[in-house]
mmCIF file with all atom_site columns, C-alpha atoms in Angstrom:
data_model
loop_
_atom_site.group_PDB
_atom_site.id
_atom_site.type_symbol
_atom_site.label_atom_id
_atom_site.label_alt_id
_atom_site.label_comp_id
_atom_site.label_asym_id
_atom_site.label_entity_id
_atom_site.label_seq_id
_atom_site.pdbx_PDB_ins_code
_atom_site.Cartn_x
_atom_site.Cartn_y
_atom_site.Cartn_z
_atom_site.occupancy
_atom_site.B_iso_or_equiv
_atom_site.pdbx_formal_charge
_atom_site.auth_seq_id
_atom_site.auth_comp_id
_atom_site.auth_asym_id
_atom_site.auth_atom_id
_atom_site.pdbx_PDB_model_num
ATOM 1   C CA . UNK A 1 1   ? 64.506 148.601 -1.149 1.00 64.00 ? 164 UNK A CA 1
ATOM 2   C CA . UNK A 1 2   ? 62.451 151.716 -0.908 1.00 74.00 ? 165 UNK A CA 1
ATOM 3   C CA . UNK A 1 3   ? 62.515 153.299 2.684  1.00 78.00 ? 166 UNK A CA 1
ATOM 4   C CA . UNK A 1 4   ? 58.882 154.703 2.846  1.00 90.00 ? 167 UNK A CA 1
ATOM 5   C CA . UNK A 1 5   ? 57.938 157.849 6.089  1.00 91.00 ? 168 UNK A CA 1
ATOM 6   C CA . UNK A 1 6   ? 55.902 155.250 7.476  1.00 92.00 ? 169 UNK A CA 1
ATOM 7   C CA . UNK A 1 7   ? 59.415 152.664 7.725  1.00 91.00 ? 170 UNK A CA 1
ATOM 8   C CA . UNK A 1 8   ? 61.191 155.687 9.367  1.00 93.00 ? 171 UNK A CA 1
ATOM 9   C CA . UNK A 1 9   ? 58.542 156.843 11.639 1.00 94.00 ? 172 UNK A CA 1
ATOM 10  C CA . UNK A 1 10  ? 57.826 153.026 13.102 1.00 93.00 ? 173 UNK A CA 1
ATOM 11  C CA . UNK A 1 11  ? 62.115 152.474 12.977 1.00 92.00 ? 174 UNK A CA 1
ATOM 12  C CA . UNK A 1 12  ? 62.384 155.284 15.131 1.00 93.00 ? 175 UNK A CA 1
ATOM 13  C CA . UNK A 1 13  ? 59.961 154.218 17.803 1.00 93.00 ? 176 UNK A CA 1
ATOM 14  C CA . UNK A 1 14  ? 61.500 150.841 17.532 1.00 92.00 ? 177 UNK A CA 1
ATOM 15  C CA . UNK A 1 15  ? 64.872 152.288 18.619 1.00 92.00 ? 178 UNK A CA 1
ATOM 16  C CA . UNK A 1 16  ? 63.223 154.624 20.924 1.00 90.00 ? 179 UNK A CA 1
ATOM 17  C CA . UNK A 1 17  ? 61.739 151.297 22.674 1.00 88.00 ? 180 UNK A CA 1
ATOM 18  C CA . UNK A 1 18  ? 65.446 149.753 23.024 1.00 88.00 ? 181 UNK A CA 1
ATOM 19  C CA . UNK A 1 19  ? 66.720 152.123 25.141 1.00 88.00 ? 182 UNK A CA 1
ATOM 20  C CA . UNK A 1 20  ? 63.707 153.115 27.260 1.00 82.00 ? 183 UNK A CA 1
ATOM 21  C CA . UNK A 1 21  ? 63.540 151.777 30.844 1.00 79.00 ? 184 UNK A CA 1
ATOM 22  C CA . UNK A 1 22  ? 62.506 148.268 31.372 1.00 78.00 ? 185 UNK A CA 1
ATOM 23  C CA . UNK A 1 23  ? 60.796 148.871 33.972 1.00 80.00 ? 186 UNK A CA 1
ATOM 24  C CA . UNK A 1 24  ? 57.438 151.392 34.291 1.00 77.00 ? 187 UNK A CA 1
ATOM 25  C CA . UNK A 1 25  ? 57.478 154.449 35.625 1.00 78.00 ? 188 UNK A CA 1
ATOM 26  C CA . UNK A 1 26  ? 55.077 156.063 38.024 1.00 83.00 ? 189 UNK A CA 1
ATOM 27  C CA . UNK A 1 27  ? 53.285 159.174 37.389 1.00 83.00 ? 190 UNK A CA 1
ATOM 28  C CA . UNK A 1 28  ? 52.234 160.647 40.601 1.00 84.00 ? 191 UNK A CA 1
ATOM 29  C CA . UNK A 1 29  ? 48.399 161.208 40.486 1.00 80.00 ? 192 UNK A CA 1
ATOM 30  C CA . UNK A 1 30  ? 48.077 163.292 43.606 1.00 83.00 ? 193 UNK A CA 1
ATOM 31  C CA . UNK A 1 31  ? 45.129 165.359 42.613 1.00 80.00 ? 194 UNK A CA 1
ATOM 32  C CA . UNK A 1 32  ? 42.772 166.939 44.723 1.00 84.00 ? 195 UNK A CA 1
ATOM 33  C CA . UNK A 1 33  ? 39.463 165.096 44.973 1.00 87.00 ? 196 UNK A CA 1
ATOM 34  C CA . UNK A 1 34  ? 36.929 164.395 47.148 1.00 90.00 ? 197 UNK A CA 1
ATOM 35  C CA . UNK A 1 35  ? 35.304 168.096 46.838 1.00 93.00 ? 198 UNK A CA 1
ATOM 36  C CA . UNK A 1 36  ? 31.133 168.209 47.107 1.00 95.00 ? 199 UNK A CA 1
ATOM 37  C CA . UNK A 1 37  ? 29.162 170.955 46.638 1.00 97.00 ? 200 UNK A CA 1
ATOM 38  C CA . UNK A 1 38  ? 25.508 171.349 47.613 1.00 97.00 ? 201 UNK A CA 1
ATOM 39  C CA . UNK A 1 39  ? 22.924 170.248 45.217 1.00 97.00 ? 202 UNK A CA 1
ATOM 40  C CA . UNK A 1 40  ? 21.977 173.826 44.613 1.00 97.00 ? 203 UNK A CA 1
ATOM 41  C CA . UNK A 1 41  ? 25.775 175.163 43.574 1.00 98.00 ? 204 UNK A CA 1
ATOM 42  C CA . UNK A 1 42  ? 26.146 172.148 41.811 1.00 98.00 ? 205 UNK A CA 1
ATOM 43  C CA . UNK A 1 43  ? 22.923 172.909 39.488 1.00 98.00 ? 206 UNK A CA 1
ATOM 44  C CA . UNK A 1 44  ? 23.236 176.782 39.597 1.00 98.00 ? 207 UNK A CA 1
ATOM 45  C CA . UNK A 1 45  ? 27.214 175.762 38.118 1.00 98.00 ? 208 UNK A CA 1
ATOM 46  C CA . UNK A 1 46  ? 26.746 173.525 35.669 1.00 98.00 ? 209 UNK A CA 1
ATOM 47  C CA . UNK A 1 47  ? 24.176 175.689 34.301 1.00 98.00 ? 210 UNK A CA 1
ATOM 48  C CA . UNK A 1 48  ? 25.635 178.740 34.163 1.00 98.00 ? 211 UNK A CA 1
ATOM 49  C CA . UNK A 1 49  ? 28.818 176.994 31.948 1.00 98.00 ? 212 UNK A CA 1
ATOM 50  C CA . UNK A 1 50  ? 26.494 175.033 29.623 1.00 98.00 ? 213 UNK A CA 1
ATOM 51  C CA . UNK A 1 51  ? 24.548 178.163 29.153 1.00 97.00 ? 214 UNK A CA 1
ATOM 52  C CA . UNK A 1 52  ? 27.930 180.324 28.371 1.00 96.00 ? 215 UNK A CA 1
ATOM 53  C CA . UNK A 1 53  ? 28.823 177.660 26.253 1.00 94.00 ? 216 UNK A CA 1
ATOM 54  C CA . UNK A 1 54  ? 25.690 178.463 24.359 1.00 94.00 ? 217 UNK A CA 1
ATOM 55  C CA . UNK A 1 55  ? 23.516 175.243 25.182 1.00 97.00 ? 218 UNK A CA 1
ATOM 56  C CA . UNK A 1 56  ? 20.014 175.661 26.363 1.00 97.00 ? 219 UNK A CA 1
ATOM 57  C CA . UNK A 1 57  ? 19.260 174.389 29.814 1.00 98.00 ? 220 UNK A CA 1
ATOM 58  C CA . UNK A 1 58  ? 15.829 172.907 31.569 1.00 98.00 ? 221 UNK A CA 1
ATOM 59  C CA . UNK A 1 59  ? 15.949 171.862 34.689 1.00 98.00 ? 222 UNK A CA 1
ATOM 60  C CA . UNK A 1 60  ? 12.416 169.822 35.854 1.00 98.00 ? 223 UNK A CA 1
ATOM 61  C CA . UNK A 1 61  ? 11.877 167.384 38.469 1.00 98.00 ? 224 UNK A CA 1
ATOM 62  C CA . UNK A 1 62  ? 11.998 163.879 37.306 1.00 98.00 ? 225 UNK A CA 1
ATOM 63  C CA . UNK A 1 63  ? 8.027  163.389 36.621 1.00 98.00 ? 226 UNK A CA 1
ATOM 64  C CA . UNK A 1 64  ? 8.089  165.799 33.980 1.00 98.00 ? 227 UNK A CA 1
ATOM 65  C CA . UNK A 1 65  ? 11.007 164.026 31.846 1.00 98.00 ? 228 UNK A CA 1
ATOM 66  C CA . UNK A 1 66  ? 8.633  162.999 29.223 1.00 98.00 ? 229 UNK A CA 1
ATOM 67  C CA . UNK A 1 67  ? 6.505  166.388 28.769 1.00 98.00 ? 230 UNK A CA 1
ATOM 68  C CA . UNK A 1 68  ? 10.018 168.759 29.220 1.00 98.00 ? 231 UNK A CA 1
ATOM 69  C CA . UNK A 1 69  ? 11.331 166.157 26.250 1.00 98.00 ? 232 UNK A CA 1
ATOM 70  C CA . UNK A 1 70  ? 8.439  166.325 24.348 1.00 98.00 ? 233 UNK A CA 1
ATOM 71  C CA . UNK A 1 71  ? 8.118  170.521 24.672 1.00 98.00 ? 234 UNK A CA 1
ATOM 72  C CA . UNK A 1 72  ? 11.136 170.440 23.243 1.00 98.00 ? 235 UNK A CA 1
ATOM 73  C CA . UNK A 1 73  ? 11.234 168.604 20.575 1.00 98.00 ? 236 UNK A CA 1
ATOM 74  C CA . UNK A 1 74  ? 7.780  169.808 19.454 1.00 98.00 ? 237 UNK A CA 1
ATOM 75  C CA . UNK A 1 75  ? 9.044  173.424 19.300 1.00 97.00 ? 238 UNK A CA 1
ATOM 76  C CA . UNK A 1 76  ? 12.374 172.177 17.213 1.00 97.00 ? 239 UNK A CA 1
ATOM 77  C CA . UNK A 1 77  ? 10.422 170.421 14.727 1.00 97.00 ? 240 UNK A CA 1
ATOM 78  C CA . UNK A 1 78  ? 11.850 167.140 15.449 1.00 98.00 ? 241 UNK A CA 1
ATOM 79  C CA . UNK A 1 79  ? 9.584  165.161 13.602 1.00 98.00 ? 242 UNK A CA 1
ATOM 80  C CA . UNK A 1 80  ? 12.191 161.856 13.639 1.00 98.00 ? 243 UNK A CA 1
ATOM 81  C CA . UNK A 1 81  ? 14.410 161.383 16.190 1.00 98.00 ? 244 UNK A CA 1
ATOM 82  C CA . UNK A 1 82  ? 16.856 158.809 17.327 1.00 98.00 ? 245 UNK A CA 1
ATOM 83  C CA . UNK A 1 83  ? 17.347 157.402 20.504 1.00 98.00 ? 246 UNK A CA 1
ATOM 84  C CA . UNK A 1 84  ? 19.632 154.199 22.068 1.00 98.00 ? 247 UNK A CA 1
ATOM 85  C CA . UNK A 1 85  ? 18.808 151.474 22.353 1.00 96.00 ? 248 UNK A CA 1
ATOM 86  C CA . UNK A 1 86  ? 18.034 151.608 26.416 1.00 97.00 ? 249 UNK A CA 1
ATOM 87  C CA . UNK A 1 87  ? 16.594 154.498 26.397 1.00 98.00 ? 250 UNK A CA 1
ATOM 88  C CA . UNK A 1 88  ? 13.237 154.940 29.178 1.00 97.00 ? 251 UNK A CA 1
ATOM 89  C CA . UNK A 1 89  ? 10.734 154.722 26.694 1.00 96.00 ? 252 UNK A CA 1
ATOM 90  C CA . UNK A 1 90  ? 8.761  156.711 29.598 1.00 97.00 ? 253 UNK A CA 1
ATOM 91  C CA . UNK A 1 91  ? 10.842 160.080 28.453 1.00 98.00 ? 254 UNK A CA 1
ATOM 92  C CA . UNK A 1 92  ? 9.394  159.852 24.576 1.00 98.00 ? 255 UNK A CA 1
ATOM 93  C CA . UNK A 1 93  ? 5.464  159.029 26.304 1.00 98.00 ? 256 UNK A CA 1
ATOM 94  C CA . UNK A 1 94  ? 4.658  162.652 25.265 1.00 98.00 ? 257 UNK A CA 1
ATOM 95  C CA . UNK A 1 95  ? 6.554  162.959 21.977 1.00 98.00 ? 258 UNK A CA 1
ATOM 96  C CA . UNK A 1 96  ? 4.406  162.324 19.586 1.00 96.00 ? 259 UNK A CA 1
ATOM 97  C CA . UNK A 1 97  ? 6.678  162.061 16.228 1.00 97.00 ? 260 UNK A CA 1
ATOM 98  C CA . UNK A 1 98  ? 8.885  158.957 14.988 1.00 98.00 ? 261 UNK A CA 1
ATOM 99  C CA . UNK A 1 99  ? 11.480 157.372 17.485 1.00 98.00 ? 262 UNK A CA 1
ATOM 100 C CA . UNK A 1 100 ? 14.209 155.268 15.685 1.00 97.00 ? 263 UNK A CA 1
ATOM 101 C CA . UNK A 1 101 ? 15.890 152.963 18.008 1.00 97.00 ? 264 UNK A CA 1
ATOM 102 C CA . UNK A 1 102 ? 19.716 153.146 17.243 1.00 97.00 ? 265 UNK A CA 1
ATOM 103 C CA . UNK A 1 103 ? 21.518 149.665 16.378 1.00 95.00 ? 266 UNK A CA 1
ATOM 104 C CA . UNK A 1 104 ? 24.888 149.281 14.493 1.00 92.00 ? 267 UNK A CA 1
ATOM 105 C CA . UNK A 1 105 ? 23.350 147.971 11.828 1.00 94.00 ? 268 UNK A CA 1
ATOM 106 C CA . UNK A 1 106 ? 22.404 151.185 10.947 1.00 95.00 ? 269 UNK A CA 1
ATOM 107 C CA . UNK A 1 107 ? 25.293 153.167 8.614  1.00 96.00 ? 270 UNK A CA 1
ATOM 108 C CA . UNK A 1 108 ? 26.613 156.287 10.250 1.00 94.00 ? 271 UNK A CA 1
ATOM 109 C CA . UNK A 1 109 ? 25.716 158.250 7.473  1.00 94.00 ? 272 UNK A CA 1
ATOM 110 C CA . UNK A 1 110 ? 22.419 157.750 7.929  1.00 96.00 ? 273 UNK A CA 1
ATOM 111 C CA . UNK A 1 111 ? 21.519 159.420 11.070 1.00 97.00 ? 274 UNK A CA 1
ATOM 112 C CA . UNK A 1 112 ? 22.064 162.594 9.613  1.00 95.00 ? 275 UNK A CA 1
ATOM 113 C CA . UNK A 1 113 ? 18.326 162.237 8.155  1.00 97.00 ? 276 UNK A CA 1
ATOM 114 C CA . UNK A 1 114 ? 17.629 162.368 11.917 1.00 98.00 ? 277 UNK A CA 1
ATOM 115 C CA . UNK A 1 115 ? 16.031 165.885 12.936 1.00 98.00 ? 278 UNK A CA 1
ATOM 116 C CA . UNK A 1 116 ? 17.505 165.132 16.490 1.00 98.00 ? 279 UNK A CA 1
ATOM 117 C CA . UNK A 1 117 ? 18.531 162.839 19.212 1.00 98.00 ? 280 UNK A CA 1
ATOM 118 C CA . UNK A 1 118 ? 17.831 162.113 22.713 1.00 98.00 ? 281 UNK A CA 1
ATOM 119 C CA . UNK A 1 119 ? 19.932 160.162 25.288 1.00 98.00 ? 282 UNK A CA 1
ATOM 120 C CA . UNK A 1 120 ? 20.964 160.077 28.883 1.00 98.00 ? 283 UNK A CA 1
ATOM 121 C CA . UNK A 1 121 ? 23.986 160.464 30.453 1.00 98.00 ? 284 UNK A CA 1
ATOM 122 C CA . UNK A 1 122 ? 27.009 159.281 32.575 1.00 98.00 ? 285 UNK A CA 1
ATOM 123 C CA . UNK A 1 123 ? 28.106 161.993 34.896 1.00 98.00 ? 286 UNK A CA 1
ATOM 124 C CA . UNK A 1 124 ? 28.949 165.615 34.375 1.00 98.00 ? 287 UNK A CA 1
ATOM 125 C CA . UNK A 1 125 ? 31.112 168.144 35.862 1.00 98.00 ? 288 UNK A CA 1
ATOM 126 C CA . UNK A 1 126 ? 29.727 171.204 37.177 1.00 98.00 ? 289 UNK A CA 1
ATOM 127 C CA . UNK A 1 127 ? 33.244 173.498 37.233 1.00 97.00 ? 290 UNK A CA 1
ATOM 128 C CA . UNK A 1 128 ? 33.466 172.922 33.727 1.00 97.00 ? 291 UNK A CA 1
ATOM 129 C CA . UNK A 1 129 ? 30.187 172.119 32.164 1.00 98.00 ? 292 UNK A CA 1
ATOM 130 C CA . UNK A 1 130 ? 30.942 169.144 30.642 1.00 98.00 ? 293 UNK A CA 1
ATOM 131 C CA . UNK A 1 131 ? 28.429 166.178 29.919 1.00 98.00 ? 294 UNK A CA 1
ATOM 132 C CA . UNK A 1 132 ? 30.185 162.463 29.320 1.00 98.00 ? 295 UNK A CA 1
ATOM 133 C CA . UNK A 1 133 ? 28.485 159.796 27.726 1.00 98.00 ? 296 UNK A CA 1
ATOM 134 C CA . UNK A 1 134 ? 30.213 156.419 28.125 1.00 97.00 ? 297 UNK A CA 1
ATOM 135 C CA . UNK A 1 135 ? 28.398 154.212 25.487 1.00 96.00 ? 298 UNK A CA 1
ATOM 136 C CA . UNK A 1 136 ? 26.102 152.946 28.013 1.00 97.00 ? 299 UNK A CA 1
ATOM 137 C CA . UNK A 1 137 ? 22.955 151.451 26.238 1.00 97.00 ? 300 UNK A CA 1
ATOM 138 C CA . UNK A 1 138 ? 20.537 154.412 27.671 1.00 98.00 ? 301 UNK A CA 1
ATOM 139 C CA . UNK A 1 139 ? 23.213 156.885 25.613 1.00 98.00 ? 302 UNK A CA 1
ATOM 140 C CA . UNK A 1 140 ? 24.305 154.746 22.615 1.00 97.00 ? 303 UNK A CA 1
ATOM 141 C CA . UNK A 1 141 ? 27.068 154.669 20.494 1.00 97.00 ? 304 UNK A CA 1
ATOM 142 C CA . UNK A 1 142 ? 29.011 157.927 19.659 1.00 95.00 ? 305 UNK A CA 1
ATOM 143 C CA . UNK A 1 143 ? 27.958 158.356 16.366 1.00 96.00 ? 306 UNK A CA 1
ATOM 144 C CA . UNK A 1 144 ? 24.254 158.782 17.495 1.00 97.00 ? 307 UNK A CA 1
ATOM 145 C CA . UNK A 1 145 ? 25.112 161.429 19.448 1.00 96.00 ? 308 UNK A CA 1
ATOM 146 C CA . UNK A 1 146 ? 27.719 163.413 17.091 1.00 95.00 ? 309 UNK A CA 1
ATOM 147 C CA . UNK A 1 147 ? 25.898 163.235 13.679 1.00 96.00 ? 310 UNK A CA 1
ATOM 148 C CA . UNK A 1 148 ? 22.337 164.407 14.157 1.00 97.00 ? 311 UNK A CA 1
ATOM 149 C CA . UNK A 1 149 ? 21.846 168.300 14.304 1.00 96.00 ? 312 UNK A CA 1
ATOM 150 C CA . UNK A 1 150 ? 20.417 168.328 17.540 1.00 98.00 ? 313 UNK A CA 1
ATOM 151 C CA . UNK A 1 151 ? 21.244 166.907 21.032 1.00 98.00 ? 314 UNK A CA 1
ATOM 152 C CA . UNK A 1 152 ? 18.810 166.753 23.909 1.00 98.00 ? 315 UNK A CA 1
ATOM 153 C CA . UNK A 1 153 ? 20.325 165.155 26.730 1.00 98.00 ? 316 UNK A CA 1
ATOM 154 C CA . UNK A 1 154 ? 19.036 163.866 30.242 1.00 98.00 ? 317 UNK A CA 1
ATOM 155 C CA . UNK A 1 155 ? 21.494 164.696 32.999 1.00 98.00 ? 318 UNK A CA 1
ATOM 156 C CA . UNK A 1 156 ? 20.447 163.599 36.870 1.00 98.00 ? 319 UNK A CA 1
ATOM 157 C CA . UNK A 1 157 ? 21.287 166.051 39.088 1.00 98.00 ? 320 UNK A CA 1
ATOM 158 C CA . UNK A 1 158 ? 22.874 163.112 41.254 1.00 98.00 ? 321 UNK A CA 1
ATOM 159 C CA . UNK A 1 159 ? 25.051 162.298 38.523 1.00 98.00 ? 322 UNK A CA 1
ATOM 160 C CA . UNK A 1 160 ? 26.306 165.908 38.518 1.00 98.00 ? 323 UNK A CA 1
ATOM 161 C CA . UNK A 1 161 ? 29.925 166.417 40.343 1.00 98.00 ? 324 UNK A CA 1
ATOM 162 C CA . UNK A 1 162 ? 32.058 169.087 41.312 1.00 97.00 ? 325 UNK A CA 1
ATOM 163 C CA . UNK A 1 163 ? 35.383 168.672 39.873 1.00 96.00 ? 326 UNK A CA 1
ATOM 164 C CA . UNK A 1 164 ? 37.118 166.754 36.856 1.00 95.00 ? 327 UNK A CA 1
ATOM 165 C CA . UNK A 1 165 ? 38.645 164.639 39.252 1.00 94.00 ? 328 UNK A CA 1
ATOM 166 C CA . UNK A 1 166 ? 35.377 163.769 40.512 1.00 96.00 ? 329 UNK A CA 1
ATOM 167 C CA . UNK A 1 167 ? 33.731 162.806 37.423 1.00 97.00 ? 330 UNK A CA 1
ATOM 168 C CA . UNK A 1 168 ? 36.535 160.892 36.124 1.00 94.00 ? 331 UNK A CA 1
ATOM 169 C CA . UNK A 1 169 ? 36.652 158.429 39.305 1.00 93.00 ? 332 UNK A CA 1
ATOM 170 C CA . UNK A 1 170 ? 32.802 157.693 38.197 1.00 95.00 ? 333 UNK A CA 1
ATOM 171 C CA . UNK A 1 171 ? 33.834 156.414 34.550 1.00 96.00 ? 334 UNK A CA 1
ATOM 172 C CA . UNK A 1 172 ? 34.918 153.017 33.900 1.00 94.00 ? 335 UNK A CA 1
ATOM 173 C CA . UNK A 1 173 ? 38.455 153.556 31.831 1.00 91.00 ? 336 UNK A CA 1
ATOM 174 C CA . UNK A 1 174 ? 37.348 150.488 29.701 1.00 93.00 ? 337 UNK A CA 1
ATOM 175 C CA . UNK A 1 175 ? 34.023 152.560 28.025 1.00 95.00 ? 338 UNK A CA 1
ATOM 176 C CA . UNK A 1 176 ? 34.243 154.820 25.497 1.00 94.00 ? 339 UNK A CA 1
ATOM 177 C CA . UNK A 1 177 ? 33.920 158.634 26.614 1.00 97.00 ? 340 UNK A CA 1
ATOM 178 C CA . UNK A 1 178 ? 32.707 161.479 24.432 1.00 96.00 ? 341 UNK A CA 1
ATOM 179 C CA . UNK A 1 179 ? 32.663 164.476 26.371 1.00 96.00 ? 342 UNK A CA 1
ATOM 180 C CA . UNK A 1 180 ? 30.387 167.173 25.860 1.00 96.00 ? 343 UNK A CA 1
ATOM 181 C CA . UNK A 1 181 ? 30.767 171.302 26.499 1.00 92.00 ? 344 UNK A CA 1
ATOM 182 C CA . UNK A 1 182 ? 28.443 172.974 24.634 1.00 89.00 ? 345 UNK A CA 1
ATOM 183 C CA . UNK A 1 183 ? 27.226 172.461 21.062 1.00 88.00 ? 346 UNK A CA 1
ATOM 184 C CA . UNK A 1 184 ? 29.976 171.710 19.120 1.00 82.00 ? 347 UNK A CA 1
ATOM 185 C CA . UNK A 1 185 ? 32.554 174.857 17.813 1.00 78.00 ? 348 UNK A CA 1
ATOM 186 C CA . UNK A 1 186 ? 35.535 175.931 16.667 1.00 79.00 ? 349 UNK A CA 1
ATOM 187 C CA . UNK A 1 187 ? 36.708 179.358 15.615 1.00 76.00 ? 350 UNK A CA 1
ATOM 188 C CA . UNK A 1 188 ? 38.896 180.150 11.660 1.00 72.00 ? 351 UNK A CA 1
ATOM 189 C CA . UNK A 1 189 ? 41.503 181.408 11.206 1.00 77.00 ? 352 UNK A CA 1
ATOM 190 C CA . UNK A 1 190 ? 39.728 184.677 11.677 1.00 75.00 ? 353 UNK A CA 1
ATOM 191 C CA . UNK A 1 191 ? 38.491 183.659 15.017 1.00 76.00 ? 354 UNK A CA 1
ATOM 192 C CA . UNK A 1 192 ? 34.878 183.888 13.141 1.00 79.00 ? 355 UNK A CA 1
ATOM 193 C CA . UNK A 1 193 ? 32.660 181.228 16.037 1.00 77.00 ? 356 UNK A CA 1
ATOM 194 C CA . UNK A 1 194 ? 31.926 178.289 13.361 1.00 76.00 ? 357 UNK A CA 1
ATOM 195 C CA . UNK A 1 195 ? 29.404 175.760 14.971 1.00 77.00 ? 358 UNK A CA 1
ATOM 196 C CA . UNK A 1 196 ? 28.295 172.389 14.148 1.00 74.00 ? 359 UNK A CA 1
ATOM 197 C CA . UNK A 1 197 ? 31.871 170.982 12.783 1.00 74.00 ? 360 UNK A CA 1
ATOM 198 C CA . UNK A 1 198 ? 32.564 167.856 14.748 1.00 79.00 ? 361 UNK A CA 1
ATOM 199 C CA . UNK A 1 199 ? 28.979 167.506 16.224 1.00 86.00 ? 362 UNK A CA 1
ATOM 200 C CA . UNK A 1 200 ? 25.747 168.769 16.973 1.00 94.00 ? 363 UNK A CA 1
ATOM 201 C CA . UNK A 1 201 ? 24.929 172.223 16.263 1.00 94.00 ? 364 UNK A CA 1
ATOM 202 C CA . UNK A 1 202 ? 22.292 172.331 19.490 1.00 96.00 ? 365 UNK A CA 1
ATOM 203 C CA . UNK A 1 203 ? 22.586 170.874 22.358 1.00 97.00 ? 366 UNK A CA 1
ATOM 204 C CA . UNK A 1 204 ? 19.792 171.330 24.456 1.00 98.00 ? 367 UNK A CA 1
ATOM 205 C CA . UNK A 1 205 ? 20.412 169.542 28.103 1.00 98.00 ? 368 UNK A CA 1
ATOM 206 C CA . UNK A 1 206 ? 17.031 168.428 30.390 1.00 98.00 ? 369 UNK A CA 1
ATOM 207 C CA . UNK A 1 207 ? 18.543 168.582 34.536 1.00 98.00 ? 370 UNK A CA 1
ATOM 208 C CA . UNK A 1 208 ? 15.979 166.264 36.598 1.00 98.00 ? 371 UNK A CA 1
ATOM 209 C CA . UNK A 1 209 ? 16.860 167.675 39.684 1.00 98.00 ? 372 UNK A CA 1
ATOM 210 C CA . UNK A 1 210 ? 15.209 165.500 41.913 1.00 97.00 ? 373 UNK A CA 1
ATOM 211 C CA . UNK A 1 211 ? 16.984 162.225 40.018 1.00 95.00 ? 374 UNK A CA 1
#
């Protein structure tokens, strides 16, 4: 019989297995937590890495979701957006193009006829400017928010913490987590900045700082 790199790879793990401790180990977790900044540091943070990461940043107080949203949009040309399912419908009451509600049902492919998306968001870290979505119905499957061009996403400045540590303790390990620093980039092998590979090329993030 044929021994295929797939038969190899899996024997090897197999024997691996055998002699591994029955028992599980413990990996000591002690990080530091607990750490709070003032609403002000936390804001002034998280948008100074978004904005070196080369996102665009609006904070607003929460009554002017829907007209910040709509600004937007209007001066990206975002004639057809998506949006989840559980979205606020409130936020798109000064939009005044085409709003797809998302659904699986709808191929993958697809949403790259989108001109742009718009969801919430779970919690983000301040120290490191990163935005994660957990598949909640207000911020949809991943897809929805990795294929279309454009990213506008709702953060609540009450959501916002100060550490990784932090914002990890808020997420439910069960949900999926795409986490979010910046439009999406990667460098060549010439270090030449390429954007837009593995996601949006824009992301454009609305703070409600009073939310």
């Amino acid at each position: 019989m044929t021994t295929t790199a797939r038969d190899t790879v899996l024997g090897r793990v197999r024997d691996a297995l055998a002699i591994a401790p029955a028992s599980a180990t413990e990996i000591p977790r002690a990080y530091r937590t607990g750490r709070t900044l003032p609403d002000g540091e936390r804001l002034a943070l998280l948008t100074d890495r978004l904005v070196d990461y080369k996102a665009e940043v609006h904070p607003c107080t929460g009554d002017r979701t829907a007209e910040v949203i709509g600004e937007i949009l209007r001066e990206r040309g975002a004639r057809r957006i998506g949006v989840p399912d559980g979205l606020d419908e409130r936020w798109l009451s000064a939009y005044d193009g085409e709003a797809q509600r998302d659904s699986s049902d709808i191929p993958a492919p697809s949403l790259d006829d989108l001109d742009g998306v718009v969801t919430a968001s779970a919690v983000s870290c301040a120290e490191t400017g990163t935005i994660f979505l957990d598949g909640s119905a207000d911020q949809g499957r991943r897809a929805l928010s990795l294929v279309p061009d454009l990213h506008v996403c709702v953060v609540d400045l009450s959501s916002v913490v100060a550490g990784v540590p932090e914002a990890v303790a808020r997420l439910v390990p069960e949900r999926p987590t795409t986490m979010i620093s910046g439009p999406s980039a990667t460098s060549d092998i010439e270090l030449e900045r390429v954007e837009g590979v593995h996601g949006p090329r824009n992301l454009v993030v609305v703070i409600r700082t009073d939310a």
